[in-house]
GROMACS .gro file of C-alpha atoms in nm:
model
  288
    1MET     CA    1   2.336  -0.372  -1.961
    2THR     CA    2   2.271  -0.626  -1.618
    3GLY     CA    3   2.594  -0.562  -1.410
    4ALA     CA    4   2.679  -0.569  -1.035
    5ARG     CA    5   2.736  -0.201  -0.911
    6SER     CA    6   2.624  -0.248  -0.562
    7THR     CA    7   2.371   0.065  -0.500
    8PRO     CA    8   2.074   0.040  -0.204
    9SER     CA    9   1.838  -0.117  -0.413
   10GLY     CA   10   2.097  -0.300  -0.598
   11SER     CA   11   2.217  -0.524  -0.322
   12ASP     CA   12   1.905  -0.594  -0.120
   13ARG     CA   13   1.658  -0.574  -0.353
   14GLU     CA   14   1.498  -0.934  -0.264
   15ASP     CA   15   1.407  -0.814   0.088
   16GLY     CA   16   1.089  -0.790   0.020
   17ARG     CA   17   1.043  -1.130  -0.125
   18ASP     CA   18   1.001  -1.362   0.097
   19GLY     CA   19   0.661  -1.417   0.251
   20GLU     CA   20   0.342  -1.525   0.029
   21ASN     CA   21   0.197  -1.207  -0.088
   22GLY     CA   22  -0.181  -1.106   0.037
   23GLY     CA   23  -0.103  -1.346   0.363
   24ASP     CA   24  -0.121  -1.036   0.610
   25GLY     CA   25  -0.467  -0.895   0.512
   26PRO     CA   26  -0.785  -0.761   0.702
   27PRO     CA   27  -0.790  -0.945   1.023
   28GLY     CA   28  -1.129  -1.200   0.991
   29ALA     CA   29  -1.051  -1.260   0.625
   30GLY     CA   30  -1.040  -1.571   0.417
   31GLY     CA   31  -0.782  -1.587   0.175
   32THR     CA   32  -0.501  -1.786   0.145
   33ASN     CA   33  -0.297  -1.823   0.498
   34GLY     CA   34  -0.121  -2.146   0.644
   35SER     CA   35   0.271  -2.157   0.726
   36ALA     CA   36   0.467  -1.897   0.675
   37THR     CA   37   0.679  -1.892   0.340
   38VAL     CA   38   1.062  -1.822   0.400
   39GLU     CA   39   1.270  -1.724   0.090
   40GLU     CA   40   1.584  -1.950   0.139
   41ARG     CA   41   1.927  -1.771   0.082
   42PRO     CA   42   2.030  -1.878  -0.286
   43GLU     CA   43   2.308  -2.096  -0.326
   44PRO     CA   44   2.643  -1.877  -0.415
   45SER     CA   45   2.613  -2.052  -0.804
   46ALA     CA   46   2.248  -1.864  -0.851
   47VAL     CA   47   2.404  -1.579  -0.758
   48ILE     CA   48   2.766  -1.549  -0.939
   49GLY     CA   49   2.726  -1.857  -1.148
   50GLN     CA   50   2.635  -1.662  -1.447
   51VAL     CA   51   2.789  -1.338  -1.575
   52PRO     CA   52   2.603  -1.019  -1.627
   53THR     CA   53   2.431  -1.091  -1.285
   54ASP     CA   54   2.152  -0.894  -1.175
   55ALA     CA   55   2.236  -0.914  -0.830
   56GLY     CA   56   2.423  -0.610  -0.610
   57LEU     CA   57   2.728  -0.610  -0.506
   58ARG     CA   58   2.760  -0.652  -0.175
   59ARG     CA   59   2.507  -0.989  -0.289
   60GLN     CA   60   2.784  -1.151  -0.489
   61LEU     CA   61   3.100  -1.072  -0.244
   62ALA     CA   62   2.846  -1.245   0.031
   63ALA     CA   63   2.760  -1.529  -0.180
   64ALA     CA   64   3.160  -1.558  -0.268
   65ALA     CA   65   3.185  -1.580   0.113
   66ARG     CA   66   2.975  -1.840   0.173
   67SER     CA   67   3.083  -2.045  -0.140
   68ARG     CA   68   3.439  -2.062   0.034
   69GLY     CA   69   3.278  -2.199   0.359
   70GLN     CA   70   3.254  -1.866   0.540
   71THR     CA   71   2.943  -1.790   0.805
   72ALA     CA   72   2.870  -1.429   0.897
   73SER     CA   73   2.832  -1.408   1.297
   74VAL     CA   74   2.382  -1.315   1.316
   75ALA     CA   75   2.437  -1.695   1.107
   76ALA     CA   76   2.261  -1.876   1.403
   77GLU     CA   77   2.041  -1.606   1.453
   78ILE     CA   78   1.966  -1.590   1.092
   79ASP     CA   79   1.922  -1.990   1.125
   80GLY     CA   80   1.673  -1.904   1.450
   81ILE     CA   81   1.480  -1.629   1.281
   82GLU     CA   82   1.347  -1.861   0.983
   83SER     CA   83   1.288  -2.212   1.237
   84GLU     CA   84   1.054  -1.957   1.413
   85LEU     CA   85   0.913  -1.802   1.109
   86ALA     CA   86   0.820  -2.153   0.937
   87SER     CA   87   0.668  -2.254   1.277
   88ILE     CA   88   0.419  -2.023   1.210
   89GLU     CA   89   0.092  -2.121   1.090
   90ILE     CA   90  -0.229  -1.920   1.047
   91GLU     CA   91  -0.568  -2.108   0.977
   92PRO     CA   92  -0.805  -1.892   0.796
   93VAL     CA   93  -1.080  -1.763   0.995
   94ASP     CA   94  -1.432  -1.746   0.858
   95LEU     CA   95  -1.604  -1.470   1.101
   96THR     CA   96  -1.882  -1.397   0.783
   97ALA     CA   97  -1.979  -1.755   0.833
   98ALA     CA   98  -2.053  -1.750   1.161
   99ARG     CA   99  -2.241  -1.407   1.132
  100ARG     CA  100  -2.447  -1.506   0.915
  101ARG     CA  101  -2.555  -1.846   1.136
  102VAL     CA  102  -2.610  -1.586   1.440
  103ALA     CA  103  -2.821  -1.368   1.188
  104GLU     CA  104  -3.026  -1.704   1.074
  105THR     CA  105  -3.106  -1.817   1.438
  106THR     CA  106  -3.196  -1.483   1.568
  107GLY     CA  107  -3.428  -1.461   1.291
  108GLU     CA  108  -3.563  -1.810   1.351
  109ILE     CA  109  -3.632  -1.711   1.679
  110GLU     CA  110  -3.834  -1.418   1.634
  111ARG     CA  111  -4.055  -1.602   1.357
  112LEU     CA  112  -4.108  -1.879   1.611
  113LYS     CA  113  -4.211  -1.646   1.898
  114GLU     CA  114  -4.464  -1.501   1.650
  115ARG     CA  115  -4.627  -1.811   1.583
  116VAL     CA  116  -4.585  -1.892   1.989
  117ALA     CA  117  -4.777  -1.595   2.044
  118ALA     CA  118  -5.005  -1.624   1.718
  119LEU     CA  119  -5.052  -1.981   1.850
  120ARG     CA  120  -5.143  -1.938   2.234
  121GLY     CA  121  -5.389  -1.643   2.119
  122ASP     CA  122  -5.592  -1.900   1.873
  123ALA     CA  123  -5.636  -2.143   2.170
  124ARG     CA  124  -5.724  -1.847   2.419
  125ALA     CA  125  -5.995  -1.730   2.200
  126ARG     CA  126  -6.175  -2.106   2.120
  127ARG     CA  127  -6.139  -2.164   2.509
  128ALA     CA  128  -6.337  -1.873   2.562
  129VAL     CA  129  -6.666  -1.996   2.358
  130ASP     CA  130  -6.639  -2.338   2.419
  131ALA     CA  131  -6.464  -2.470   2.072
  132ASP     CA  132  -6.228  -2.764   2.062
  133ALA     CA  133  -5.908  -2.609   2.107
  134ASP     CA  134  -5.691  -2.972   2.068
  135ALA     CA  135  -5.573  -2.905   1.756
  136ALA     CA  136  -5.413  -2.536   1.851
  137LEU     CA  137  -5.293  -2.676   2.143
  138ASP     CA  138  -5.096  -2.963   2.004
  139ASP     CA  139  -4.954  -2.662   1.694
  140LEU     CA  140  -4.870  -2.428   2.004
  141GLU     CA  141  -4.666  -2.731   2.180
  142THR     CA  142  -4.514  -2.804   1.877
  143ALA     CA  143  -4.415  -2.435   1.780
  144ALA     CA  144  -4.245  -2.409   2.196
  145ALA     CA  145  -4.027  -2.707   2.092
  146GLU     CA  146  -3.941  -2.516   1.740
  147LEU     CA  147  -3.920  -2.224   1.973
  148SER     CA  148  -3.667  -2.354   2.234
  149ALA     CA  149  -3.440  -2.589   1.992
  150ALA     CA  150  -3.386  -2.244   1.783
  151GLN     CA  151  -3.263  -2.069   2.102
  152THR     CA  152  -3.010  -2.320   2.237
  153GLU     CA  153  -2.897  -2.310   1.829
  154ALA     CA  154  -2.882  -1.959   1.893
  155ILE     CA  155  -2.665  -2.010   2.201
  156ALA     CA  156  -2.409  -2.195   2.004
  157ALA     CA  157  -2.379  -1.990   1.725
  158GLU     CA  158  -2.315  -1.707   1.919
  159GLN     CA  159  -2.069  -1.987   2.121
  160ALA     CA  160  -1.915  -2.060   1.776
  161LEU     CA  161  -1.876  -1.647   1.690
  162GLU     CA  162  -1.695  -1.563   1.973
  163ARG     CA  163  -1.451  -1.851   1.937
  164ALA     CA  164  -1.384  -1.723   1.581
  165ARG     CA  165  -1.398  -1.419   1.690
  166ALA     CA  166  -1.067  -1.574   1.952
  167GLU     CA  167  -0.931  -1.714   1.664
  168ALA     CA  168  -0.924  -1.465   1.438
  169ALA     CA  169  -0.758  -1.219   1.752
  170ARG     CA  170  -0.523  -1.476   1.768
  171ALA     CA  171  -0.437  -1.461   1.397
  172ARG     CA  172  -0.391  -1.082   1.386
  173ASP     CA  173  -0.099  -1.171   1.621
  174GLU     CA  174   0.083  -1.419   1.472
  175ARG     CA  175   0.077  -1.239   1.142
  176ARG     CA  176   0.167  -0.894   1.385
  177ARG     CA  177   0.458  -1.178   1.486
  178ARG     CA  178   0.544  -1.284   1.180
  179LEU     CA  179   0.593  -0.915   1.047
  180ARG     CA  180   0.802  -0.850   1.323
  181LEU     CA  181   0.999  -1.175   1.247
  182ARG     CA  182   1.052  -1.060   0.861
  183ASP     CA  183   1.176  -0.742   0.925
  184ARG     CA  184   1.458  -0.913   1.218
  185LEU     CA  185   1.544  -1.171   0.930
  186ARG     CA  186   1.593  -0.899   0.655
  187ASN     CA  187   1.828  -0.674   0.871
  188ARG     CA  188   2.083  -0.979   0.991
  189ARG     CA  189   2.074  -1.132   0.643
  190ARG     CA  190   2.135  -0.707   0.500
  191ALA     CA  191   2.404  -0.761   0.809
  192ALA     CA  192   2.551  -1.086   0.686
  193ARG     CA  193   2.588  -0.923   0.312
  194ARG     CA  194   2.758  -0.645   0.488
  195GLU     CA  195   3.000  -0.874   0.694
  196LEU     CA  196   3.072  -1.107   0.415
  197SER     CA  197   3.173  -0.935   0.176
  198GLU     CA  198   3.367  -0.675   0.377
  199ALA     CA  199   3.556  -0.982   0.504
  200VAL     CA  200   3.655  -1.120   0.134
  201TYR     CA  201   3.673  -0.716   0.038
  202PRO     CA  202   4.070  -0.744   0.013
  203ALA     CA  203   4.053  -1.056  -0.221
  204PHE     CA  204   3.803  -0.880  -0.436
  205ARG     CA  205   4.054  -0.577  -0.484
  206ARG     CA  206   4.347  -0.822  -0.586
  207ALA     CA  207   4.085  -1.017  -0.811
  208LEU     CA  208   4.028  -0.713  -0.952
  209ALA     CA  209   4.356  -0.658  -1.124
  210ALA     CA  210   4.374  -0.974  -1.300
  211VAL     CA  211   4.023  -0.995  -1.484
  212PRO     CA  212   3.921  -0.725  -1.760
  213GLY     CA  213   3.848  -0.439  -1.730
  214GLY     CA  214   3.935  -0.406  -1.378
  215ASP     CA  215   4.138  -0.119  -1.169
  216PRO     CA  216   4.174  -0.190  -0.832
  217ASP     CA  217   4.212   0.222  -0.807
  218ALA     CA  218   3.837   0.163  -0.826
  219ALA     CA  219   3.739  -0.052  -0.497
  220GLY     CA  220   3.751   0.209  -0.306
  221SER     CA  221   3.752   0.121   0.107
  222GLU     CA  222   3.458  -0.121   0.094
  223PRO     CA  223   3.192  -0.212  -0.102
  224ASP     CA  224   2.954   0.082  -0.129
  225ALA     CA  225   3.239   0.275  -0.269
  226TYR     CA  226   3.336   0.079  -0.592
  227ASP     CA  227   3.320   0.289  -0.898
  228GLY     CA  228   3.449   0.054  -1.191
  229ASP     CA  229   3.335  -0.211  -1.430
  230PRO     CA  230   3.059  -0.385  -1.303
  231VAL     CA  231   3.113  -0.650  -1.551
  232ALA     CA  232   3.472  -0.650  -1.396
  233ALA     CA  233   3.333  -0.652  -1.060
  234SER     CA  234   3.120  -0.967  -1.114
  235LEU     CA  235   3.428  -1.134  -1.250
  236ALA     CA  236   3.669  -1.048  -0.986
  237ALA     CA  237   3.355  -1.163  -0.715
  238VAL     CA  238   3.368  -1.532  -0.933
  239ARG     CA  239   3.739  -1.514  -0.924
  240VAL     CA  240   3.743  -1.467  -0.555
  241ALA     CA  241   3.472  -1.740  -0.503
  242ALA     CA  242   3.507  -2.151  -0.470
  243LEU     CA  243   3.245  -2.268  -0.709
  244ASP     CA  244   3.190  -2.611  -0.786
  245VAL     CA  245   2.949  -2.593  -1.100
  246PRO     CA  246   3.021  -2.407  -1.402
  247VAL     CA  247   3.030  -2.048  -1.456
  248GLU     CA  248   2.834  -1.887  -1.798
  249LEU     CA  249   2.954  -1.549  -1.967
  250ARG     CA  250   2.729  -1.364  -2.171
  251GLY     CA  251   2.719  -1.043  -2.356
  252ASP     CA  252   3.008  -0.837  -2.229
  253ALA     CA  253   3.121  -1.078  -1.990
  254ALA     CA  254   3.172  -1.319  -2.280
  255ARG     CA  255   3.377  -1.086  -2.482
  256ALA     CA  256   3.582  -0.958  -2.197
  257VAL     CA  257   3.712  -1.335  -2.113
  258GLU     CA  258   3.750  -1.387  -2.490
  259ALA     CA  259   3.983  -1.123  -2.548
  260ALA     CA  260   4.187  -1.197  -2.350
  261ASP     CA  261   4.517  -1.312  -2.308
  262ARG     CA  262   4.447  -1.550  -2.088
  263SER     CA  263   4.201  -1.881  -2.015
  264ALA     CA  264   3.907  -1.789  -1.856
  265ARG     CA  265   3.963  -2.081  -1.626
  266SER     CA  266   4.315  -1.891  -1.546
  267LEU     CA  267   4.112  -1.603  -1.497
  268LEU     CA  268   3.819  -1.694  -1.321
  269ARG     CA  269   4.009  -2.032  -1.110
  270THR     CA  270   3.707  -2.180  -1.175
  271ALA     CA  271   3.747  -2.571  -1.330
  272GLU     CA  272   3.458  -2.490  -1.588
  273VAL     CA  273   3.297  -2.186  -1.790
  274ARG     CA  274   3.082  -2.210  -2.085
  275VAL     CA  275   3.121  -1.896  -2.249
  276GLU     CA  276   2.805  -1.760  -2.476
  277ASP     CA  277   2.867  -1.721  -2.843
  278ALA     CA  278   2.851  -1.486  -3.117
  279SER     CA  279   2.550  -1.623  -3.215
  280GLY     CA  280   2.397  -1.615  -2.825
  281GLY     CA  281   2.411  -1.978  -2.749
  282SER     CA  282   2.693  -2.155  -2.539
  283SER     CA  283   3.013  -2.297  -2.682
  284GLY     CA  284   2.963  -2.545  -2.381
  285ARG     CA  285   3.373  -2.583  -2.385
  286PRO     CA  286   3.576  -2.601  -2.037
  287ASP     CA  287   3.835  -2.378  -2.152
  288VAL     CA  288   3.826  -2.055  -2.358
   0.00000   0.00000   0.00000
């Protein structure tokens, strides 16, 4: 059964999902790169709009607090980090192509140097025996021009490789900066959840007394201390929240609310509740 018991792994499990996969590979690799994708904070209804939920208790309570318009003291810092992350663009740098171009031009220069040397020797040999050297000299002139052009191309290739190396170094720096920002973002989001969840915890403790299976004595002093029924905790989180969308109840949550002697809307203090029926579909009833 999926529930709401808050554990370190449960309450922060989404933290590793912001950002693209493989974007921080070896320096100079091609790969897919571009604007750093930042996972948006989910709407409260995406966290507690369906019970049971996969979210940890701190995340549920933080969503409930946000639905009531509460913001954490680090909200502005979080917005700034998200904006900075979104502005980072890392273009792929193809060092392989630049290195190949240098190697090709270097090989061409060596080939042309050998041809120029051979043609120069041929022309000298012809002159030594008073033979016609005009054709050899023409070929030598052509080969020398090709060699000069190849040397110019090689210089351009070396310069392009140096630029690519500099771009690759900048890309590495940007990837490192992005990783640092992501770490900061995870930490600040965690701090925000902690602050918001603790701000509504007294209301959550009171709500436990009103929902099926809830036990205020199991609440303890903070979300990490909760040791009660996870479904009751999720129902209490919904009761604390101010959701403007229907709440869907399934499985144990649906059975617990249907067995209660009060309507679902009264229990959860929300405008509309949809309860899964025995066949697994939604009854579509606005109240039960």
